[in-house]
DNA sequence: CGGTACGTTGAGTCATATCAACCATAGTGG
DNA sequence: CCACTATGGTTGATATGACTCAACGTACCG
């Protein structure tokens, strides 16, 4: 009956992480989550939930990377954001009491805690710092969404691709050899930028010619971050 | 010393409106807002606040229409949303404690209540239903932003223009003669859709040729809503 | 060894942006 | 009352970024 190789992590970790919303919970509240939550593991390609689903809880990512995307009219994915350890997903649907407006799929094998909706609602009702923290989170994401809308509407694909690479660097970091710490297919990159796969390929190899990046399959090595920033028109 | 012709409205109205976030406030809380708020009037073209400003409160719209937009790299506006009576704006910045990520400009002469940040924060802390309601609002807007991102990234300008017209109809309604109840310049339309003014002009006159709309200056009369929906690929 | 998913490259097309000229309207000031 | 100016709307010509389609290469997997 031993289904998991890994021990179920306690949420104490999440609750201590700076940046995680759980840091405003009391000891008792963390214990309650630990008691009520369900631990789950998923492999690359697996789906946590689908657009349109009624959601019965939200997820806190413990390990791995998840992409959150929306399926457009013709079936093309638009990646909205990524979730990495410490991030929560699906809270939007729970709180707005709407069905999921996005789907979530695993990019890198992951471990998550699934926490029932009632817990989230209860915490919002009883712990006002936590509610405030969630509001901050939602409002912050809203600000990012606004920026993204403006970018997609106004920038060229070239600018957007450069910008997305920068954002990925900031979110996931580089290893010792300056390789981006998240590996995406060209199609996935295209689905963030909002363009065709072939366009990403062509632009990436342009960036390569211009000595901005080095490509090794899905691994992207950043050679000239400043140069990319300049192309992306990120500042001013 | 009589500066305003209109009597200062009490927020009781706002607090009773269905859909407005204030409906979960107690009598005392509404009274507090009435006491602390500042009543302001603005004419078309005036600016409530600018991108980058530190915001010391949020606005509740009592009358008129306001556009909320972001200024892109080359100075082009991207309209993010409109606010009409009952809506609140700038709450995002207050709650996330960031400076304004958008600007707000009057489209149609308006009256607003300006409510200091502290009040909002205090209400979030003391009234958990109100906090929950705000969370619902923010999460709902987040869902809309996600849809918009997907649309801009994947749909053609033609589809988006049709969709925006539908959305405006749903938000602002039609008068007895089916004229859209908000009047925007072609440039403003372009700045919602994310395209060039000339493209909007050309597409609008195509829609006119196709008997979908009738144009009379800035007034748009809807002749065939179903037809526009079909073009926009809103459903399915 | 075939199959499937991903990556790459080239050629052709089209939607949309850009540039430029022009018209209409309304407000301003002499 | 009339230039004068600003703002917005329209149209045409032209350029081009980006998409589509198609073919082919590559790699991993059972």
Short mmCIF file of C-alpha atoms (C1' of nucleotides) in Angstrom, two decimals:
data_model
loop_
_atom_site.label_atom_id
_atom_site.label_comp_id
_atom_site.label_asym_id
_atom_site.label_seq_id
_atom_site.Cartn_x
_atom_site.Cartn_y
_atom_site.Cartn_z
CA UNK A 1 0.00 0.00 0.00
CA UNK A 2 2.99 2.28 -0.01
CA UNK A 3 2.09 4.47 -2.92
CA UNK A 4 4.62 7.25 -2.62
CA UNK A 5 8.33 7.03 -2.32
CA UNK A 6 8.61 10.52 -0.91
CA UNK A 7 7.44 11.46 2.54
CA UNK A 8 4.45 13.76 2.59
CA UNK A 9 5.85 17.22 3.23
CA UNK A 10 4.43 19.31 6.01
CA UNK A 11 3.20 22.70 5.03
CA UNK A 12 5.38 24.24 7.67
CA UNK A 13 7.86 24.68 4.89
CA UNK A 14 5.42 26.59 2.71
CA UNK A 15 4.22 28.59 5.66
CA UNK A 16 7.74 29.79 6.35
CA UNK A 17 8.81 30.63 2.83
CA UNK A 18 9.06 34.32 2.28
CA UNK A 19 6.74 35.23 -0.50
CA UNK A 20 4.33 32.40 0.16
CA UNK A 21 0.88 33.49 1.29
CA UNK A 22 0.91 31.03 4.16
CA UNK A 23 3.34 33.00 6.22
CA UNK A 24 0.50 34.87 7.93
CA UNK A 25 -1.16 31.77 9.29
CA UNK A 26 -1.15 30.79 12.95
CA UNK A 27 0.25 27.50 14.17
CA UNK A 28 -3.28 26.09 14.45
CA UNK A 29 -4.19 27.11 10.95
CA UNK A 30 -1.11 25.50 9.49
CA UNK A 31 -1.95 22.35 11.44
CA UNK A 32 -5.45 22.42 10.04
CA UNK A 33 -4.09 22.60 6.51
CA UNK A 34 -1.68 19.79 7.22
CA UNK A 35 -4.59 17.72 8.42
CA UNK A 36 -7.01 18.48 5.62
CA UNK A 37 -4.75 18.65 2.62
CA UNK A 38 -4.10 15.91 0.15
CA UNK A 39 -0.65 15.26 -1.21
CA UNK A 40 -0.33 14.52 -4.90
CA UNK A 41 2.36 13.86 -7.45
CA UNK A 42 2.21 14.41 -11.17
CA UNK A 43 4.55 13.72 -14.06
CA UNK A 44 5.35 15.92 -17.02
CA UNK A 45 2.37 16.22 -19.29
CA UNK A 46 -0.24 15.34 -16.69
CA UNK A 47 -3.16 17.65 -16.17
CA UNK A 48 -4.19 19.01 -12.79
CA UNK A 49 -7.44 20.51 -13.95
CA UNK A 50 -9.11 21.64 -17.12
CA UNK A 51 -10.74 24.82 -18.26
CA UNK A 52 -14.41 24.73 -17.41
CA UNK A 53 -14.00 22.31 -14.49
CA UNK A 54 -15.67 23.12 -11.24
CA UNK A 55 -12.80 23.26 -8.81
CA UNK A 56 -13.06 21.81 -5.31
CA UNK A 57 -9.83 23.17 -3.98
CA UNK A 58 -6.59 24.87 -4.80
CA UNK A 59 -3.03 23.65 -5.16
CA UNK A 60 0.16 24.68 -3.50
CA UNK A 61 3.24 23.69 -5.46
CA UNK A 62 5.92 21.99 -3.43
CA UNK A 63 8.22 20.88 -6.20
CA UNK A 64 8.28 21.09 -9.98
CA UNK A 65 6.81 23.49 -12.50
CA UNK A 66 3.28 23.81 -13.80
CA UNK A 67 2.00 25.81 -16.74
CA UNK A 68 -1.33 27.56 -16.48
CA UNK A 69 -2.91 28.17 -19.85
CA UNK A 70 -6.09 28.99 -21.65
CA UNK A 71 -7.24 27.22 -24.76
CA UNK A 72 -8.14 29.62 -27.54
CA UNK A 73 -10.83 29.38 -30.15
CA UNK A 74 -8.89 27.10 -32.48
CA UNK A 75 -7.39 24.94 -29.76
CA UNK A 76 -4.13 26.82 -29.48
CA UNK A 77 -2.82 27.19 -25.94
CA UNK A 78 -2.09 30.59 -24.48
CA UNK A 79 0.17 30.23 -21.48
CA UNK A 80 -0.89 32.67 -18.79
CA UNK A 81 1.70 31.94 -16.16
CA UNK A 82 3.89 29.32 -14.53
CA UNK A 83 3.68 28.05 -11.00
CA UNK A 84 6.78 26.97 -9.12
CA UNK A 85 7.44 25.85 -5.53
CA UNK A 86 5.66 28.17 -3.09
CA UNK A 87 3.11 29.33 -5.66
CA UNK A 88 -0.57 28.54 -5.46
CA UNK A 89 -2.87 27.92 -8.40
CA UNK A 90 -6.60 27.63 -8.92
CA UNK A 91 -7.27 29.98 -6.03
CA UNK A 92 -8.82 32.37 -8.50
CA UNK A 93 -11.66 30.01 -9.34
CA UNK A 94 -12.21 29.07 -5.72
CA UNK A 95 -12.45 32.65 -4.56
CA UNK A 96 -14.48 34.03 -7.43
CA UNK A 97 -16.68 30.95 -7.26
CA UNK A 98 -16.43 30.54 -11.00
CA UNK A 99 -15.38 27.45 -12.89
CA UNK A 100 -11.76 27.26 -13.96
CA UNK A 101 -10.92 29.71 -16.72
CA UNK A 102 -7.61 27.99 -17.35
CA UNK A 103 -6.08 24.54 -17.45
CA UNK A 104 -2.96 23.45 -15.58
CA UNK A 105 -0.44 20.99 -16.96
CA UNK A 106 2.85 19.76 -15.59
CA UNK A 107 6.03 21.02 -17.22
CA UNK A 108 8.44 19.47 -14.76
CA UNK A 109 7.49 16.52 -12.51
CA UNK A 110 5.89 17.93 -9.44
CA UNK A 111 4.56 17.45 -5.95
CA UNK A 112 1.66 19.53 -4.78
CA UNK A 113 -0.69 19.87 -1.86
CA UNK A 114 -4.35 19.96 -2.72
CA UNK A 115 -6.30 22.00 -0.22
CA UNK A 116 -10.12 21.94 -0.22
CA UNK A 117 -12.00 25.11 -1.08
CA UNK A 118 -13.72 25.29 2.31
CA UNK A 119 -10.39 25.71 4.03
CA UNK A 120 -9.45 28.65 1.86
CA UNK A 121 -12.83 30.30 2.35
CA UNK A 122 -12.67 29.69 6.08
CA UNK A 123 -9.20 31.20 6.34
CA UNK A 124 -10.31 34.26 4.40
CA UNK A 125 -13.19 34.67 6.84
CA UNK A 126 -11.22 34.17 10.03
CA UNK A 127 -7.75 35.52 9.34
CA UNK A 128 -7.83 39.02 7.98
CA UNK A 129 -4.07 39.25 7.44
CA UNK A 130 -4.30 36.19 5.29
CA UNK A 131 -7.19 37.71 3.34
CA UNK A 132 -5.19 40.86 2.87
CA UNK A 133 -2.24 38.82 1.70
CA UNK A 134 -4.38 37.01 -0.85
CA UNK A 135 -5.73 40.33 -2.03
CA UNK A 136 -2.20 41.57 -2.49
CA UNK A 137 -1.40 38.49 -4.50
CA UNK A 138 -4.45 38.76 -6.73
CA UNK A 139 -3.92 42.48 -7.24
CA UNK A 140 -0.30 41.96 -8.06
CA UNK A 141 -1.18 39.33 -10.65
CA UNK A 142 -3.74 41.73 -12.04
CA UNK A 143 -1.02 44.30 -12.53
CA UNK A 144 1.11 41.78 -14.35
CA UNK A 145 -1.80 40.79 -16.55
CA UNK A 146 -2.29 44.45 -17.47
CA UNK A 147 1.34 44.75 -18.50
CA UNK A 148 1.12 41.62 -20.53
CA UNK A 149 -1.99 42.84 -22.34
CA UNK A 150 -0.22 46.06 -23.26
CA UNK A 151 2.85 44.20 -24.46
CA UNK A 152 1.00 41.73 -26.62
CA UNK A 153 -1.10 44.51 -28.08
CA UNK A 154 1.77 46.82 -28.87
CA UNK A 155 5.09 45.07 -29.13
CA UNK A 156 6.44 43.04 -32.00
CA UNK A 157 6.97 39.31 -31.66
CA UNK A 158 10.70 39.94 -31.55
CA UNK A 159 10.37 42.32 -28.61
CA UNK A 160 7.99 40.01 -26.79
CA UNK A 161 10.22 36.98 -27.19
CA UNK A 162 13.16 38.89 -25.78
CA UNK A 163 11.00 40.08 -22.91
CA UNK A 164 9.69 36.62 -22.12
CA UNK A 165 13.21 35.27 -21.98
CA UNK A 166 14.11 38.01 -19.50
CA UNK A 167 11.04 37.23 -17.41
CA UNK A 168 11.89 33.54 -17.38
CA UNK A 169 15.42 34.37 -16.27
CA UNK A 170 14.05 36.48 -13.44
CA UNK A 171 11.52 33.85 -12.38
CA UNK A 172 13.55 30.68 -12.73
CA UNK A 173 17.13 31.88 -12.70
CA UNK A 174 20.27 30.64 -14.39
CA UNK A 175 22.59 27.82 -13.43
CA UNK A 176 26.36 28.25 -13.04
CA UNK A 177 26.81 28.15 -16.79
CA UNK A 178 24.09 30.71 -17.43
CA UNK A 179 21.59 28.18 -18.69
CA UNK A 180 17.98 29.10 -18.11
CA UNK A 181 16.56 26.92 -15.33
CA UNK A 182 13.37 26.01 -17.10
CA UNK A 183 13.17 24.03 -20.28
CA UNK A 184 10.32 24.62 -22.67
CA UNK A 185 9.51 23.37 -26.12
CA UNK A 186 9.56 25.89 -28.94
CA UNK A 187 5.81 25.50 -29.09
CA UNK A 188 5.46 26.37 -25.43
CA UNK A 189 7.60 29.44 -25.91
CA UNK A 190 5.39 30.40 -28.82
CA UNK A 191 2.34 29.93 -26.63
CA UNK A 192 3.63 32.38 -24.07
CA UNK A 193 4.72 34.98 -26.57
CA UNK A 194 1.55 34.55 -28.58
CA UNK A 195 3.01 33.65 -31.94
CA UNK A 196 3.70 30.68 -34.22
CA UNK A 197 6.26 28.02 -33.35
CA UNK A 198 8.21 28.73 -36.52
CA UNK A 199 8.51 32.39 -35.63
CA UNK A 200 10.05 31.52 -32.27
CA UNK A 201 12.52 29.22 -33.98
CA UNK A 202 13.56 31.83 -36.48
CA UNK A 203 13.88 34.59 -33.90
CA UNK A 204 15.81 32.38 -31.48
CA UNK A 205 18.33 31.61 -34.16
CA UNK A 206 18.58 35.31 -34.92
CA UNK A 207 19.29 35.93 -31.24
CA UNK A 208 21.90 33.23 -31.52
CA UNK A 209 23.53 34.86 -34.55
CA UNK A 210 23.57 38.10 -32.62
CA UNK A 211 25.41 36.37 -29.75
CA UNK A 212 22.59 37.07 -27.33
CA UNK A 213 21.94 33.43 -26.54
CA UNK A 214 23.38 30.03 -27.22
CA UNK A 215 21.05 27.14 -28.01
CA UNK A 216 21.47 23.53 -27.07
CA UNK A 217 18.20 21.75 -27.72
CA UNK A 218 15.76 23.11 -25.21
CA UNK A 219 18.50 24.59 -23.10
CA UNK A 220 18.94 28.29 -23.56
CA UNK A 221 22.15 29.89 -22.40
CA UNK A 222 22.02 33.61 -21.80
CA UNK A 223 25.07 35.38 -23.23
CA UNK A 224 23.92 38.97 -23.19
CA UNK A 225 21.04 39.83 -20.90
CA UNK A 226 21.46 43.56 -21.41
CA UNK A 227 21.14 43.05 -25.13
CA UNK A 228 17.91 41.15 -24.70
CA UNK A 229 16.57 43.84 -22.40
CA UNK A 230 17.37 46.43 -25.00
CA UNK A 231 15.48 44.51 -27.68
CA UNK A 232 12.52 43.97 -25.37
CA UNK A 233 12.18 47.65 -24.49
CA UNK A 234 11.49 46.64 -20.93
CA UNK A 235 12.52 49.89 -19.35
CA UNK A 236 11.19 53.21 -20.55
CA UNK B 1 -18.08 79.39 -1.68
CA UNK B 2 -20.60 77.09 -3.26
CA UNK B 3 -18.33 75.12 -5.47
CA UNK B 4 -20.60 72.34 -6.65
CA UNK B 5 -24.01 72.60 -8.20
CA UNK B 6 -24.85 69.01 -7.38
CA UNK B 7 -25.50 67.75 -3.87
CA UNK B 8 -22.87 65.40 -2.56
CA UNK B 9 -24.33 61.94 -2.93
CA UNK B 10 -24.42 59.60 0.02
CA UNK B 11 -22.80 56.27 -0.48
CA UNK B 12 -25.96 54.57 0.64
CA UNK B 13 -26.77 54.38 -3.02
CA UNK B 14 -23.55 52.60 -3.84
CA UNK B 15 -23.89 50.37 -0.85
CA UNK B 16 -27.28 49.18 -2.01
CA UNK B 17 -26.48 48.62 -5.67
CA UNK B 18 -26.38 44.97 -6.51
CA UNK B 19 -22.99 44.22 -7.86
CA UNK B 20 -21.28 46.97 -5.95
CA UNK B 21 -18.76 45.75 -3.37
CA UNK B 22 -20.22 47.99 -0.70
CA UNK B 23 -23.31 45.91 -0.18
CA UNK B 24 -21.64 43.88 2.54
CA UNK B 25 -20.90 46.85 4.73
CA UNK B 26 -22.67 47.57 7.99
CA UNK B 27 -24.55 50.79 8.61
CA UNK B 28 -21.65 52.11 10.66
CA UNK B 29 -19.14 51.31 7.99
CA UNK B 30 -21.15 53.09 5.32
CA UNK B 31 -21.42 56.06 7.64
CA UNK B 32 -17.68 56.03 8.12
CA UNK B 33 -17.13 56.13 4.37
CA UNK B 34 -19.65 58.94 4.01
CA UNK B 35 -17.72 60.86 6.63
CA UNK B 36 -14.23 60.25 5.31
CA UNK B 37 -14.76 60.34 1.57
CA UNK B 38 -14.17 63.27 -0.68
CA UNK B 39 -16.55 64.11 -3.49
CA UNK B 40 -15.03 65.09 -6.82
CA UNK B 41 -16.17 66.02 -10.29
CA UNK B 42 -14.21 65.73 -13.51
CA UNK B 43 -14.88 66.69 -17.09
CA UNK B 44 -14.10 64.71 -20.23
CA UNK B 45 -10.38 64.51 -20.78
CA UNK B 46 -9.38 65.16 -17.18
CA UNK B 47 -7.05 62.76 -15.48
CA UNK B 48 -7.78 61.11 -12.13
CA UNK B 49 -4.34 59.63 -11.69
CA UNK B 50 -1.33 58.71 -13.73
CA UNK B 51 0.71 55.59 -14.17
CA UNK B 52 3.50 55.52 -11.63
CA UNK B 53 1.69 57.75 -9.11
CA UNK B 54 1.58 56.69 -5.52
CA UNK B 55 -2.10 56.43 -4.80
CA UNK B 56 -3.58 57.62 -1.52
CA UNK B 57 -7.04 56.22 -2.03
CA UNK B 58 -9.45 54.65 -4.43
CA UNK B 59 -12.40 55.96 -6.39
CA UNK B 60 -15.98 54.88 -6.56
CA UNK B 61 -17.74 56.07 -9.68
CA UNK B 62 -21.09 57.68 -9.09
CA UNK B 63 -21.79 59.05 -12.53
CA UNK B 64 -19.98 59.11 -15.86
CA UNK B 65 -17.44 56.86 -17.53
CA UNK B 66 -13.72 56.56 -16.99
CA UNK B 67 -11.15 54.75 -19.08
CA UNK B 68 -8.34 52.92 -17.36
CA UNK B 69 -5.32 52.51 -19.58
CA UNK B 70 -1.66 51.77 -19.67
CA UNK B 71 0.83 53.73 -21.71
CA UNK B 72 3.00 51.54 -23.87
CA UNK B 73 6.60 51.92 -24.84
CA UNK B 74 6.00 54.39 -27.66
CA UNK B 75 3.33 56.37 -25.84
CA UNK B 76 0.37 54.54 -27.30
CA UNK B 77 -2.48 53.94 -24.86
CA UNK B 78 -3.76 50.45 -24.20
CA UNK B 79 -7.20 50.65 -22.65
CA UNK B 80 -7.53 48.00 -19.96
CA UNK B 81 -11.09 48.59 -18.86
CA UNK B 82 -13.82 51.12 -18.32
CA UNK B 83 -15.38 52.14 -15.04
CA UNK B 84 -19.01 53.14 -14.82
CA UNK B 85 -21.34 54.01 -11.93
CA UNK B 86 -20.95 51.49 -9.13
CA UNK B 87 -17.43 50.46 -10.18
CA UNK B 88 -14.33 51.16 -8.17
CA UNK B 89 -10.91 51.95 -9.59
CA UNK B 90 -7.39 52.19 -8.22
CA UNK B 91 -8.17 49.64 -5.53
CA UNK B 92 -5.56 47.40 -7.11
CA UNK B 93 -2.73 49.76 -6.30
CA UNK B 94 -4.00 50.43 -2.80
CA UNK B 95 -4.30 46.76 -1.93
CA UNK B 96 -1.12 45.55 -3.55
CA UNK B 97 0.68 48.56 -2.13
CA UNK B 98 2.28 49.25 -5.48
CA UNK B 99 2.20 52.48 -7.41
CA UNK B 100 -0.44 52.82 -10.09
CA UNK B 101 0.21 50.58 -13.08
CA UNK B 102 -2.42 52.42 -15.11
CA UNK B 103 -3.77 55.89 -15.71
CA UNK B 104 -7.41 56.92 -15.49
CA UNK B 105 -9.00 59.51 -17.74
CA UNK B 106 -12.57 60.72 -18.05
CA UNK B 107 -14.52 59.64 -21.11
CA UNK B 108 -17.84 61.08 -20.01
CA UNK B 109 -18.16 63.83 -17.38
CA UNK B 110 -18.23 62.16 -14.02
CA UNK B 111 -18.77 62.36 -10.29
CA UNK B 112 -16.75 60.14 -8.04
CA UNK B 113 -16.11 59.54 -4.37
CA UNK B 114 -12.48 59.44 -3.36
CA UNK B 115 -11.97 57.17 -0.37
CA UNK B 116 -8.63 57.18 1.48
CA UNK B 117 -6.51 54.03 1.42
CA UNK B 118 -6.66 53.60 5.19
CA UNK B 119 -10.40 53.11 5.05
CA UNK B 120 -10.10 50.35 2.50
CA UNK B 121 -7.37 48.61 4.45
CA UNK B 122 -9.31 48.95 7.67
CA UNK B 123 -12.45 47.49 6.11
CA UNK B 124 -10.48 44.56 4.75
CA UNK B 125 -9.14 43.92 8.22
CA UNK B 126 -12.41 44.23 10.10
CA UNK B 127 -15.08 43.00 7.73
CA UNK B 128 -14.29 39.60 6.34
CA UNK B 129 -17.31 39.47 4.03
CA UNK B 130 -16.13 42.68 2.48
CA UNK B 131 -12.64 41.25 2.07
CA UNK B 132 -14.10 38.18 0.48
CA UNK B 133 -16.15 40.34 -1.83
CA UNK B 134 -13.08 42.30 -2.88
CA UNK B 135 -11.26 39.05 -3.50
CA UNK B 136 -14.12 37.90 -5.69
CA UNK B 137 -13.90 41.14 -7.62
CA UNK B 138 -10.15 40.97 -8.10
CA UNK B 139 -10.29 37.31 -9.07
CA UNK B 140 -13.07 37.95 -11.49
CA UNK B 141 -11.09 40.74 -13.14
CA UNK B 142 -8.15 38.42 -13.30
CA UNK B 143 -10.25 35.93 -15.21
CA UNK B 144 -11.28 38.62 -17.65
CA UNK B 145 -7.69 39.71 -18.10
CA UNK B 146 -6.74 36.13 -18.92
CA UNK B 147 -9.41 35.96 -21.59
CA UNK B 148 -8.29 39.23 -23.03
CA UNK B 149 -4.69 38.08 -23.20
CA UNK B 150 -5.73 34.97 -25.08
CA UNK B 151 -7.86 36.97 -27.47
CA UNK B 152 -5.24 39.55 -28.29
CA UNK B 153 -2.66 36.84 -28.74
CA UNK B 154 -4.74 34.64 -30.99
CA UNK B 155 -7.53 36.48 -32.71
CA UNK B 156 -7.35 38.74 -35.74
CA UNK B 157 -8.04 42.45 -35.45
CA UNK B 158 -11.34 41.89 -37.21
CA UNK B 159 -12.45 39.30 -34.65
CA UNK B 160 -11.30 41.43 -31.76
CA UNK B 161 -13.09 44.52 -32.98
CA UNK B 162 -16.34 42.57 -33.30
CA UNK B 163 -15.81 41.14 -29.84
CA UNK B 164 -15.11 44.51 -28.27
CA UNK B 165 -18.28 45.93 -29.75
CA UNK B 166 -20.22 43.02 -28.23
CA UNK B 167 -18.56 43.61 -24.87
CA UNK B 168 -19.38 47.31 -24.99
CA UNK B 169 -22.98 46.48 -25.78
CA UNK B 170 -23.14 44.13 -22.80
CA UNK B 171 -21.46 46.63 -20.47
CA UNK B 172 -23.13 49.85 -21.53
CA UNK B 173 -26.25 48.73 -23.33
CA UNK B 174 -28.20 50.18 -26.22
CA UNK B 175 -30.74 52.97 -26.32
CA UNK B 176 -34.21 52.61 -27.82
CA UNK B 177 -32.79 52.96 -31.30
CA UNK B 178 -30.07 50.39 -30.73
CA UNK B 179 -27.32 52.96 -30.45
CA UNK B 180 -24.41 51.92 -28.26
CA UNK B 181 -24.57 53.87 -24.99
CA UNK B 182 -20.91 54.83 -24.92
CA UNK B 183 -19.24 57.02 -27.45
CA UNK B 184 -15.58 56.55 -28.19
CA UNK B 185 -13.23 58.03 -30.74
CA UNK B 186 -11.86 55.70 -33.38
CA UNK B 187 -8.52 56.02 -31.68
CA UNK B 188 -9.97 54.88 -28.38
CA UNK B 189 -11.56 51.90 -30.06
CA UNK B 190 -8.20 51.09 -31.59
CA UNK B 191 -6.61 51.37 -28.17
CA UNK B 192 -8.93 48.76 -26.73
CA UNK B 193 -8.61 46.37 -29.63
CA UNK B 194 -4.87 46.88 -29.85
CA UNK B 195 -4.55 48.04 -33.41
CA UNK B 196 -4.10 51.17 -35.53
CA UNK B 197 -6.81 53.81 -35.81
CA UNK B 198 -6.96 53.37 -39.57
CA UNK B 199 -7.62 49.68 -39.20
CA UNK B 200 -10.59 50.34 -36.95
CA UNK B 201 -11.97 52.82 -39.46
CA UNK B 202 -11.63 50.38 -42.32
CA UNK B 203 -13.10 47.47 -40.43
CA UNK B 204 -15.98 49.52 -39.10
CA UNK B 205 -16.93 50.55 -42.61
CA UNK B 206 -16.70 46.91 -43.66
CA UNK B 207 -19.09 46.06 -40.83
CA UNK B 208 -21.29 48.83 -42.13
CA UNK B 209 -21.24 47.45 -45.68
CA UNK B 210 -22.16 44.08 -44.24
CA UNK B 211 -25.18 45.64 -42.53
CA UNK B 212 -23.85 44.71 -39.09
CA UNK B 213 -23.72 48.27 -37.81
CA UNK B 214 -24.72 51.75 -38.86
CA UNK B 215 -22.35 54.64 -38.23
CA UNK B 216 -23.22 58.18 -37.34
CA UNK B 217 -20.10 59.96 -36.22
CA UNK B 218 -19.14 58.35 -32.94
CA UNK B 219 -22.53 56.79 -32.53
CA UNK B 220 -22.63 53.13 -33.40
CA UNK B 221 -25.99 51.52 -34.05
CA UNK B 222 -26.10 47.76 -33.75
CA UNK B 223 -28.04 46.17 -36.58
CA UNK B 224 -27.00 42.54 -36.25
CA UNK B 225 -25.57 41.47 -32.93
CA UNK B 226 -25.63 37.79 -33.85
CA UNK B 227 -23.56 38.55 -36.91
CA UNK B 228 -20.96 40.35 -34.83
CA UNK B 229 -20.87 37.48 -32.36
CA UNK B 230 -20.27 35.10 -35.19
CA UNK B 231 -17.35 37.15 -36.48
CA UNK B 232 -15.87 37.47 -33.00
CA UNK B 233 -15.94 33.73 -32.33
CA UNK B 234 -17.07 34.45 -28.81
CA UNK B 235 -18.76 31.15 -28.18
CA UNK B 236 -17.23 27.77 -28.92
"C1'" DC C 1 12.58 -0.70 -36.96
"C1'" DG C 2 8.62 2.10 -37.48
"C1'" DG C 3 6.29 5.56 -34.91
"C1'" DT C 4 5.57 9.85 -32.73
"C1'" DA C 5 6.83 14.31 -31.19
"C1'" DC C 6 9.73 18.02 -31.84
"C1'" DG C 7 12.78 21.08 -34.47
"C1'" DT C 8 14.25 23.48 -38.68
"C1'" DT C 9 14.14 25.78 -43.09
"C1'" DG C 10 12.18 27.76 -47.31
"C1'" DA C 11 8.69 29.90 -50.11
"C1'" DG C 12 4.52 32.26 -50.67
"C1'" DT C 13 0.68 34.98 -48.91
"C1'" DC C 14 -1.99 38.09 -46.39
"C1'" DA C 15 -3.46 40.94 -42.75
"C1'" DT C 16 -2.19 44.88 -40.74
"C1'" DA C 17 0.88 48.82 -39.93
"C1'" DT C 18 2.72 52.86 -41.79
"C1'" DC C 19 2.86 57.01 -44.32
"C1'" DA C 20 0.73 60.71 -46.57
"C1'" DA C 21 -2.80 63.55 -48.14
"C1'" DC C 22 -7.13 65.49 -47.46
"C1'" DC C 23 -11.67 66.78 -45.39
"C1'" DA C 24 -14.84 68.19 -41.61
"C1'" DT C 25 -15.73 70.39 -37.44
"C1'" DA C 26 -15.32 73.27 -33.71
"C1'" DG C 27 -13.07 76.46 -30.83
"C1'" DT C 28 -10.01 80.60 -30.52
"C1'" DG C 29 -8.52 85.11 -30.90
"C1'" DG C 30 -7.83 89.27 -33.46
"C1'" DC D 1 -16.82 87.63 -38.88
"C1'" DC D 2 -13.01 85.47 -40.63
"C1'" DA D 3 -8.58 83.27 -40.71
"C1'" DC D 4 -6.14 79.97 -37.75
"C1'" DT D 5 -5.37 75.91 -35.43
"C1'" DA D 6 -6.28 71.58 -33.39
"C1'" DT D 7 -8.51 67.35 -33.35
"C1'" DG D 8 -10.64 63.66 -35.36
"C1'" DG D 9 -12.11 61.00 -39.41
"C1'" DT D 10 -11.34 59.00 -43.99
"C1'" DT D 11 -9.05 57.02 -47.92
"C1'" DG D 12 -5.32 55.31 -50.84
"C1'" DA D 13 -0.79 53.49 -51.71
"C1'" DT D 14 2.89 50.88 -50.06
"C1'" DA D 15 5.68 48.06 -47.09
"C1'" DT D 16 6.41 44.26 -44.19
"C1'" DG D 17 6.02 41.34 -40.15
"C1'" DA D 18 4.33 37.31 -39.16
"C1'" DC D 19 1.51 33.22 -40.40
"C1'" DT D 20 0.75 29.22 -43.12
"C1'" DC D 21 1.98 25.34 -45.60
"C1'" DA D 22 5.02 21.94 -46.79
"C1'" DA D 23 9.00 19.26 -46.67
"C1'" DC D 24 12.50 17.30 -44.21
"C1'" DG D 25 15.74 16.32 -40.33
"C1'" DT D 26 16.43 14.50 -35.65
"C1'" DA D 27 15.84 11.96 -31.58
"C1'" DC D 28 13.91 9.13 -28.52
"C1'" DC D 29 10.93 5.09 -27.38
"C1'" DG D 30 8.78 0.70 -27.22
#
